[in-house]
Each structure stands twice: as structure tokens, then as C-alpha cells.
CSV table of C-alpha atoms in Angstrom, one decimal:
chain,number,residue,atom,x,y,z
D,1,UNK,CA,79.7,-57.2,-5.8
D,2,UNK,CA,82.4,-57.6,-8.4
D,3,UNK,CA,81.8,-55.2,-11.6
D,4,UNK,CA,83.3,-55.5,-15.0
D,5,UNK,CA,83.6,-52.1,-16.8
D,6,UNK,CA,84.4,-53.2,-20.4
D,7,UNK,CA,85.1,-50.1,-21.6
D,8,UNK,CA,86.8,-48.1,-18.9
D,9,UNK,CA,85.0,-45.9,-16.7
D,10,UNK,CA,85.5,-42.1,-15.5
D,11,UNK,CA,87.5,-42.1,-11.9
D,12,UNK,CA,85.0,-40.4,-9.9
D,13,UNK,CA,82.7,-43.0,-11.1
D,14,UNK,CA,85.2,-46.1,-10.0
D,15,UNK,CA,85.8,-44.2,-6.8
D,16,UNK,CA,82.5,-44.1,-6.0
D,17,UNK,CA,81.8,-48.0,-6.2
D,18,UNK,CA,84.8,-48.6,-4.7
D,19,UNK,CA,83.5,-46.5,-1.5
D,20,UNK,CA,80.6,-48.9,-1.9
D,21,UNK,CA,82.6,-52.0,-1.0
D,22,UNK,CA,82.2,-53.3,-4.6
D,23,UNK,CA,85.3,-54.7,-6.9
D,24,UNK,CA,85.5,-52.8,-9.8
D,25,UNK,CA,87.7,-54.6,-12.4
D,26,UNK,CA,88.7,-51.8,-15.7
D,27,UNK,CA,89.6,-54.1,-18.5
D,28,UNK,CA,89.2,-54.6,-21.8
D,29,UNK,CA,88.0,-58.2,-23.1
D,30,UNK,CA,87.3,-59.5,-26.3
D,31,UNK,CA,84.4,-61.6,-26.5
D,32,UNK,CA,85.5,-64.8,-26.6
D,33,UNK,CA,87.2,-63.8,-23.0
D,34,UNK,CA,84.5,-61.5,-22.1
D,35,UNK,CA,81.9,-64.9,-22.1
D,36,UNK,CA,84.6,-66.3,-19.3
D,37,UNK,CA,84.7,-63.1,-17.5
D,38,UNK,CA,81.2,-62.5,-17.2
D,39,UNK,CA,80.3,-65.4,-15.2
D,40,UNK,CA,81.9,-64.3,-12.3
D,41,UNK,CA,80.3,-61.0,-12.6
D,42,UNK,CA,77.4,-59.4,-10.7
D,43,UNK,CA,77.3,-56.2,-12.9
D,44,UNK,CA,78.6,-55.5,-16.4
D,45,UNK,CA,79.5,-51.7,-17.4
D,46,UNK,CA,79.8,-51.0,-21.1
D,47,UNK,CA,80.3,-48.3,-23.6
D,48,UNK,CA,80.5,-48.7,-27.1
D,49,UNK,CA,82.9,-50.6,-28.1
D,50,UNK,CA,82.0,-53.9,-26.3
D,51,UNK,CA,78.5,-55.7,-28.1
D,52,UNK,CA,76.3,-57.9,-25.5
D,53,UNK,CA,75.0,-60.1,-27.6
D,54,UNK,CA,73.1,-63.4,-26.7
D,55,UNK,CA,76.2,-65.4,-26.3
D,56,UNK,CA,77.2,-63.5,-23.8
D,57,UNK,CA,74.3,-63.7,-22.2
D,58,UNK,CA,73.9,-67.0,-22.2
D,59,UNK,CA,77.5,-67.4,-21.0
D,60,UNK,CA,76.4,-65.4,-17.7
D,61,UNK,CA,72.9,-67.3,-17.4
D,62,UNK,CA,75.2,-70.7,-17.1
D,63,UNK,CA,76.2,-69.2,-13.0
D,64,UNK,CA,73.6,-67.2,-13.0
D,65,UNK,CA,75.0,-64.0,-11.2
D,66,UNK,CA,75.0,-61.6,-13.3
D,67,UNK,CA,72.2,-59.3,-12.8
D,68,UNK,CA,72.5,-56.0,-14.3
D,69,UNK,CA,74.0,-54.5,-17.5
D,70,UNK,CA,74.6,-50.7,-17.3
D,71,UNK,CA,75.3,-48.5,-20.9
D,72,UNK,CA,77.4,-45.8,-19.9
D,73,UNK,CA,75.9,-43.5,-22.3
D,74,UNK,CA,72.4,-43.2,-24.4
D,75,UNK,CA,71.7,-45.9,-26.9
D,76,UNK,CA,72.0,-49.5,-26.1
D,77,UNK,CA,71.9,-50.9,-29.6
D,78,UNK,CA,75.0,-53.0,-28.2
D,79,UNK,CA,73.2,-54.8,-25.9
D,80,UNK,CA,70.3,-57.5,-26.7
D,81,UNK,CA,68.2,-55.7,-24.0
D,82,UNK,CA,64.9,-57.6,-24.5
D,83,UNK,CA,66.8,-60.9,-24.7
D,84,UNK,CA,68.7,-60.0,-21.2
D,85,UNK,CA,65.7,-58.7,-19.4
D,86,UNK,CA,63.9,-61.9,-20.5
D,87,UNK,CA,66.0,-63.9,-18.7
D,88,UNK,CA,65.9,-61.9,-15.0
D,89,UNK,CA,69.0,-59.2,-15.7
D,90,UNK,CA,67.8,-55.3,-15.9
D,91,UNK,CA,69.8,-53.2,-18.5
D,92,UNK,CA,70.3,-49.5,-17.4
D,93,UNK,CA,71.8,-46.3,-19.5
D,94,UNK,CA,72.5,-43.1,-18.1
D,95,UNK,CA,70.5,-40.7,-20.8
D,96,UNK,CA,70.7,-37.5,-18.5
D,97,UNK,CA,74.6,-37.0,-18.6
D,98,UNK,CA,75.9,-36.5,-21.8
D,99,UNK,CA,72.7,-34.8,-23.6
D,100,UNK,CA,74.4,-31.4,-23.0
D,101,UNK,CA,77.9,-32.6,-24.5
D,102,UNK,CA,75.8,-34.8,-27.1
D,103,UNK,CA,73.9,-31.1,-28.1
D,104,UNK,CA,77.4,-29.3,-28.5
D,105,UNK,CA,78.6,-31.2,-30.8
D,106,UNK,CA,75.9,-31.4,-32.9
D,107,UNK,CA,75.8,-27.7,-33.2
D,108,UNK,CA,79.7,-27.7,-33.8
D,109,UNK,CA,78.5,-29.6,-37.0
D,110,UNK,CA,76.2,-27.4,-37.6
D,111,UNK,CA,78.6,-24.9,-37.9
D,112,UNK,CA,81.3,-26.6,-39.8
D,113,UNK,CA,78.4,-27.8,-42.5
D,114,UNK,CA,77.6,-24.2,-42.3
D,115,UNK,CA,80.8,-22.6,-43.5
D,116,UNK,CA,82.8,-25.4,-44.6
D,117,UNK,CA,85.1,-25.5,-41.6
D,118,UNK,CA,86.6,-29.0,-41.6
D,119,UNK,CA,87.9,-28.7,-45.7
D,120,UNK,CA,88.7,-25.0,-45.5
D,121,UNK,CA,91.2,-26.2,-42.4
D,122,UNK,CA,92.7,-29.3,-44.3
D,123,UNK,CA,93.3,-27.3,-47.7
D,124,UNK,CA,94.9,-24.4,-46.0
D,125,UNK,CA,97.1,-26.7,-44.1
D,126,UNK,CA,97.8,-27.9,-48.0
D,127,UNK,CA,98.7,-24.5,-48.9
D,128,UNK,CA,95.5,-23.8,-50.8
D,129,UNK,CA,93.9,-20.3,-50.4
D,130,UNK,CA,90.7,-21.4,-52.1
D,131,UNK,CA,88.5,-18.5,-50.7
D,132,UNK,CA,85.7,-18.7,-53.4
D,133,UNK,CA,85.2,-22.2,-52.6
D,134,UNK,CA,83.5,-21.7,-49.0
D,135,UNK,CA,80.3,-19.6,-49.6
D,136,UNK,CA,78.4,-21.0,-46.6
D,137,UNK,CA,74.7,-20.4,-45.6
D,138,UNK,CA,74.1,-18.6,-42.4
D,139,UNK,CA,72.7,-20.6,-39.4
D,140,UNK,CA,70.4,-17.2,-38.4
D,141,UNK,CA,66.8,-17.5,-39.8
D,142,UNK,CA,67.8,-20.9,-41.3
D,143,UNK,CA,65.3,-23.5,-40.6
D,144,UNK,CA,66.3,-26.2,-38.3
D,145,UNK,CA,64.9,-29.5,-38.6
D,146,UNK,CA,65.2,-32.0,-35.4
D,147,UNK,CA,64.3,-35.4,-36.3
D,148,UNK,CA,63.6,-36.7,-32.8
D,149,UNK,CA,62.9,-34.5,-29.8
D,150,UNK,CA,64.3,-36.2,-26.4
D,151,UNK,CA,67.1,-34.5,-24.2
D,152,UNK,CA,69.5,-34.0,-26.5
D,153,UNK,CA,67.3,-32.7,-29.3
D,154,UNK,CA,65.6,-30.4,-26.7
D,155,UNK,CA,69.6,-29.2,-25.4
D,156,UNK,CA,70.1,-28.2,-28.9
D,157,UNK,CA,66.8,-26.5,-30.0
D,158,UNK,CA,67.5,-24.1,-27.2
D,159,UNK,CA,71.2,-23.4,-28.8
D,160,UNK,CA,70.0,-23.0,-32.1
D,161,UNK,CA,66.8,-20.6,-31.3
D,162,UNK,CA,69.4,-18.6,-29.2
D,163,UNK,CA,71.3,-17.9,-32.9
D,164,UNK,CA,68.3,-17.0,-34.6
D,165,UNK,CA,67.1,-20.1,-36.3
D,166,UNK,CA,63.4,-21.7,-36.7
D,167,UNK,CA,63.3,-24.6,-34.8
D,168,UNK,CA,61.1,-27.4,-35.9
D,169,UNK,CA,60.8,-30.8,-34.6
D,170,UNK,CA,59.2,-34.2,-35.5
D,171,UNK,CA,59.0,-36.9,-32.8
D,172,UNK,CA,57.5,-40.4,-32.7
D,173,UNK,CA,55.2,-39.5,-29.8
D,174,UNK,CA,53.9,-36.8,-31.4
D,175,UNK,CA,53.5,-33.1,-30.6
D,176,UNK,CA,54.9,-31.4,-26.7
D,177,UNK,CA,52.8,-28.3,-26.3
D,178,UNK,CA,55.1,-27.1,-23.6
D,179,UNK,CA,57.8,-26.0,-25.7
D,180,UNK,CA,58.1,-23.2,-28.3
D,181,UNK,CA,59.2,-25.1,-31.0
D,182,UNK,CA,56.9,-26.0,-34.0
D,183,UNK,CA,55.8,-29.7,-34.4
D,184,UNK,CA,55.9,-30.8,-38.1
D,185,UNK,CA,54.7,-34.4,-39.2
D,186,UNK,CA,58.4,-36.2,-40.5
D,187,UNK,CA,57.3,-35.6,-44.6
D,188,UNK,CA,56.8,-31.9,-44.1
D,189,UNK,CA,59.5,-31.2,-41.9
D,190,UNK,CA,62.4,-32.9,-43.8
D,191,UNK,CA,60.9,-31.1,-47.4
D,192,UNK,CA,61.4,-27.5,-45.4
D,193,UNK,CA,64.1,-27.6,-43.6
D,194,UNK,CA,67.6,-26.5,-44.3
D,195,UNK,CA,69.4,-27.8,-41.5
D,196,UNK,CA,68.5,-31.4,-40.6
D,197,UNK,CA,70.0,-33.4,-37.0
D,198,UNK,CA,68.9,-36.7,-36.1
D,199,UNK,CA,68.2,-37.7,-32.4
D,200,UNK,CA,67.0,-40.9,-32.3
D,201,UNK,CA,67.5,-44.3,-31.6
D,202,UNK,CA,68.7,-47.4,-34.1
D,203,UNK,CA,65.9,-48.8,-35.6
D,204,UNK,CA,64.8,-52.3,-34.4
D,205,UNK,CA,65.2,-53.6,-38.0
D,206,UNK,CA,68.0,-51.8,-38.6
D,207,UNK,CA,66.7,-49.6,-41.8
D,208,UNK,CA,67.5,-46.4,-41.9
D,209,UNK,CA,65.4,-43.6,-41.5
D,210,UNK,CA,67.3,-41.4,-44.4
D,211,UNK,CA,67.1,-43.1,-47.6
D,212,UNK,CA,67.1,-42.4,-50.7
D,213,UNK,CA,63.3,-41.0,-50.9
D,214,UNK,CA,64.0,-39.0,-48.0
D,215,UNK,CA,67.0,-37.7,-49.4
D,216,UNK,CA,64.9,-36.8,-52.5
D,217,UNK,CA,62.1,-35.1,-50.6
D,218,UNK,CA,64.3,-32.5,-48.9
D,219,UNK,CA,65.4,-29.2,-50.1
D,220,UNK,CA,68.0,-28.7,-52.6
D,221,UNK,CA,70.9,-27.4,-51.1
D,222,UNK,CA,70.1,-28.9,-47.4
D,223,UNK,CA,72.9,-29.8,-44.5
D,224,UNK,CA,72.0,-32.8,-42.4
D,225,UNK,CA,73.8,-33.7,-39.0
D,226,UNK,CA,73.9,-37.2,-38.1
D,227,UNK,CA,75.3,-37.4,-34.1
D,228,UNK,CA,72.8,-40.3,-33.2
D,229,UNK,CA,73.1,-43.2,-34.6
D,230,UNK,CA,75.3,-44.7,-37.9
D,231,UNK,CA,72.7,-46.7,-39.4
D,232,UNK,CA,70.1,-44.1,-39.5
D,233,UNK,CA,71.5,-42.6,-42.5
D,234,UNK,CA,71.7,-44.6,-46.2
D,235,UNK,CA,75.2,-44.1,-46.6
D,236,UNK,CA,75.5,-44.7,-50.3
D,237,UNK,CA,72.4,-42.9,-51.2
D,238,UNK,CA,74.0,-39.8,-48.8
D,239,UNK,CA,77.1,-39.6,-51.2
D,240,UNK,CA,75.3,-39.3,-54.2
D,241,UNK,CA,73.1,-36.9,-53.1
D,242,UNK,CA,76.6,-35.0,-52.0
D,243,UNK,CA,77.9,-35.8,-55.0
D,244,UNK,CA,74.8,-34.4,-56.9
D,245,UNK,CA,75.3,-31.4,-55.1
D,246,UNK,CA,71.5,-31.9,-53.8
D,247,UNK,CA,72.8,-32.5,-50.0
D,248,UNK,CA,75.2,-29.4,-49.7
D,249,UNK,CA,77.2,-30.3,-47.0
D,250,UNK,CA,76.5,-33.3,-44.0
D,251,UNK,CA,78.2,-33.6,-40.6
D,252,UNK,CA,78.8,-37.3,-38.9
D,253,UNK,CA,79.5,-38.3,-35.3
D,254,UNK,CA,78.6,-42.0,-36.0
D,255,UNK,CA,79.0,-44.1,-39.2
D,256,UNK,CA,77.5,-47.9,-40.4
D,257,UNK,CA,81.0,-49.7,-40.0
D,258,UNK,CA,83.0,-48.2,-36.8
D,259,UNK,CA,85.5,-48.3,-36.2
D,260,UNK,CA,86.6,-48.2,-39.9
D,261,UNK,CA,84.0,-46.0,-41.9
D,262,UNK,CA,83.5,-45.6,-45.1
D,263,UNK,CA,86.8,-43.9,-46.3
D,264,UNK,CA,84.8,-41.8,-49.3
D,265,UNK,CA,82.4,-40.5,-46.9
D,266,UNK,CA,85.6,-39.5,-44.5
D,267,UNK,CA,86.9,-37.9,-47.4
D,268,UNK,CA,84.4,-36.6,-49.3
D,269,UNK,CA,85.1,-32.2,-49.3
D,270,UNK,CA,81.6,-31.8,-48.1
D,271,UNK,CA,81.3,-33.8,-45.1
D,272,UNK,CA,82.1,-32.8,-41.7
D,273,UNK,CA,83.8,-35.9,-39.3
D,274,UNK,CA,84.2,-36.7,-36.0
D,275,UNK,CA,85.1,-40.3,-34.3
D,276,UNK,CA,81.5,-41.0,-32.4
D,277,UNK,CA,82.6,-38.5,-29.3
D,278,UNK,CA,79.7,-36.8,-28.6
D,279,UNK,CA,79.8,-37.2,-25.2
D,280,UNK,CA,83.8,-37.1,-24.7
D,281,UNK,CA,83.9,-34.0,-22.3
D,282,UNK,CA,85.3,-34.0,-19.2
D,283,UNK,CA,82.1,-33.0,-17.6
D,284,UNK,CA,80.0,-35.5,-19.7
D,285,UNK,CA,82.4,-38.0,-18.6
D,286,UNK,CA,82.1,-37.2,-14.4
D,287,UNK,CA,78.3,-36.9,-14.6
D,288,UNK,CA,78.2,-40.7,-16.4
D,289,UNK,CA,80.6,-41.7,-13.8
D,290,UNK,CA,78.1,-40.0,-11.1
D,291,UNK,CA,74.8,-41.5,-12.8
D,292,UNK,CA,76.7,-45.1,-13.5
D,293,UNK,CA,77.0,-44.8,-9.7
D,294,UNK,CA,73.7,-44.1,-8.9
């Protein structure tokens, strides 16, 4: 078998195909290449950065041997999974090994939201000893409001009822009654909560789940932490409800144009940034080679 992985792929996880007898080829196309390349391939590994799109598709359907598409990661809004299926090739992810990672840096948001860290760092650097700027909320007997309840969400709950906060949680299949967590339909939790992360999937319209209304429903003063998914979140109707003052403070993984977000939202005082690596650990990177392999 002769594997394309796009986007690179952790060693342990090359190593191990390799022991499997397959070729394992590491580079980079661009899509217009990537539609030559593919052809010759049995099994296409991706991460983020490279979009399989029909074209593609339909570029691999002309020999006919590609047969599987693997998303190193979670989501696989980058791939046309419906369209590829349809025509005989199976699309994988590996959800299991980066939920912890995925969890710790949503509650490093949590934290910077919290307190401020991200500007209080950049205006010190700056020479500014602006003390009485940074009153922060405490993360203890704060309410926490997950907005999608799978691995990741669950990884996190556990975190955040270890610090002392009420965990709530809203999911589209409704209520778990194995867990300790309260279950709250979507318009009550996000009016009561003061923290708010996000663990779902794009949309299949691609509308976001945060707009405006929503913004307007919640809690003056809330944090929101958006590690999921860039379009889940109105981006304009975010800043002015930072700007307002009505959103106190927001934390982003992922934005709606990546690799070149929204420069006011990068640079807005209240918002917490990080460049879409939640699951950029070492560990989180073995066990996707491990389940890539698998």
C-alpha cells in the first residue's frame, strides 16, 4: 500500500506502517498536485491544513485505488465525507487521542479568560504595571457551561469539578444519566452560565451556533472558550459584545479564516489566542500516530 500523509505524521506512527510493509510518503501538496498524487494512492492521511474536497475525490475515483481517508485528529469538516463514502472510500478520524490534550487547553483558557493572563503578559513585557486592570472572576463555584458533551467535553468537566466549579452541560442527544453533571436544555444553560466552552462539531450549513441572540441571552459579564470549531462562533457579533463589555473576556483555539484570523479579534485586550493546537502535545501526537496505525 502506498500512503500519502499530507500533513506529516508523528514517527511512531510512520514507523509503525512502515513495519506493515506499506510506503508511507510525508509531503506536503498543494491541491492542484495533491489531485495528481492521489491517484496513485491507496490511503490518504490528513490533518488540518489539507481540504478533501470533491475534486480531489474525483481525481482519485478516475484510477480508482484510493480507498480510505484517515483525519489525524477529531473533526473532519476538511473532508467531503458523505461525497467520498458515496463513491466506495471509508473516511476514519482518531477521536480517542487528543481529547485529553484537546481538554487541557481548553481549561488553560479558562484560566487566562479568568485572570487576564495573555494581556497582563504582553503589557508587562511593554513596561505597563497596570495592576487595577486585571480583576478576574474566580473559576471555583463559577458555573461552567459545556456546549457539547463527547470526550473532550467529558475530559474537561472532570478538570473543572475537581476546581470547584458547577458543571452543566447541553448535548444534541440529550441527557447521560451516568455522569454527575447537570443536563440543561441549550437556552437555559447559555443564560446561566458564567463560563461557556464549545465541543462540537462544524455545522453542516455552516451557521454558527453563537450569534448574536445567543450572545444576548447569556449573562452579562460571561467568558466563553471556543477550542472546537472556528465557525461556531459569530465573529463580528463576538467583538461587539466584547466591546460592549457584555462578553468579559473569550478564549480561541480555532477562528473562521485560518490561517490568517481576524487581526482585531487577535488583538482585542480581552481575548485569549492560541494557533488551533489543541492537540499539539507530544503524547496527543504518539497516541494519533498509534490510533492512525490501527
Amino acid at each position: 500500500m502506498k500512503i500519502l500523509a499530507t500533513d506529516g505524521i508523528a514517527a511512531n506512527g510512520k514507523a509503525g506502517l512502515e513495519a506493515l510493509g506499506f510506503e508511507v510518503v510525508t509531503e506536503f501538496y498543494e491541491p492542484e498536485v495533491l489531485a495528481e498524487q492521489v491517484q496513485e494512492a491507496d490511503c490518504l492521511i490528513v490533518r488540518s491544513a489539507t481540504k478533501v474536497r470533491q475534486p480531489i475525490i474525483d481525481a482519485a475515483l478516475k484510477t480508482g485505488r484510493l480507498k480510505l481517508i484517515i483525519r489525524a485528529g477529531v473533526g473532519i469538516d476538511n473532508i467531503d465525507k458523505d461525497y467520498a463514502e458515496a463513491h466506495g472510500i471509508t473516511v476514519r478520524n482518531t477521536p480517542k487521542a487528543s481529547s485529553n490534550a484537546m481538554s487541557e487547553l481548553a481549561l488553560a483558557h479558562l484560566f487566562a479568560v479568568s485572570r487576564y493572563i495573555g494581556t497582563a503578559n504582553v503589557e508587562m513585557r511593554q513596561g505597563k504595571w497596570n495592576k487595577k486592570a486585571y480583576t478576574g472572576k474566580e473559576l471555583c463555584a463559577s458555573q461552567l457551561g459545556l456546549i457539547g458533551f463527547g470526550r473532550t467535553a467529558r475530559f474537561l468537566a472532570e478538570k473543572c469539578a475537581a476546581l470547584g466549579m458547577n458543571v452543566a452541560y447541553y448535548d444534541i442527544v440529550g441527557e447521560d444519566p451516568n455522569v454527575p453533571y447537570q443536563y440543561l436544555p441549550f437556552d437555559e444553560l447559555i443564560a446561566t452560565a458564567d463560563f461557556i466552552s464549545l465541543h462540537i462539531p462544524a455545522t453542516a450549513d455552516g451557521k454558527p451556533v453563537i450569534g448574536a441572540n445567543e450572545l444576548a441571552a447569556m449573562k452579562p459579564g460571561v467568558r466563553i472558550v471556543n477550542c472546537a470549531r472556528g465557525n461556531l462562533v459569530e465573529e463580528k457579533a463576538l467583538l461587539a459584545a466584547l466591546e460592549s463589555g457584555h462578553v468579559a473576556a473569550c478564549g480561541l483555539d480555532v477562528f473562521l479564516d485560518e490561517p490568517t484570523p481576524n487581526p482585531e479579534l487577535l488583538n482585542h485586550p480581552h481575548v485569549s489566542v492560541t494557533p488551533h493546537i489543541g492537540a499539539q502535545t507530544v503524547e496527543a501526537q504518539s497516541r494519533i500516530g498509534l490510533e492512525l496505525v490501527d
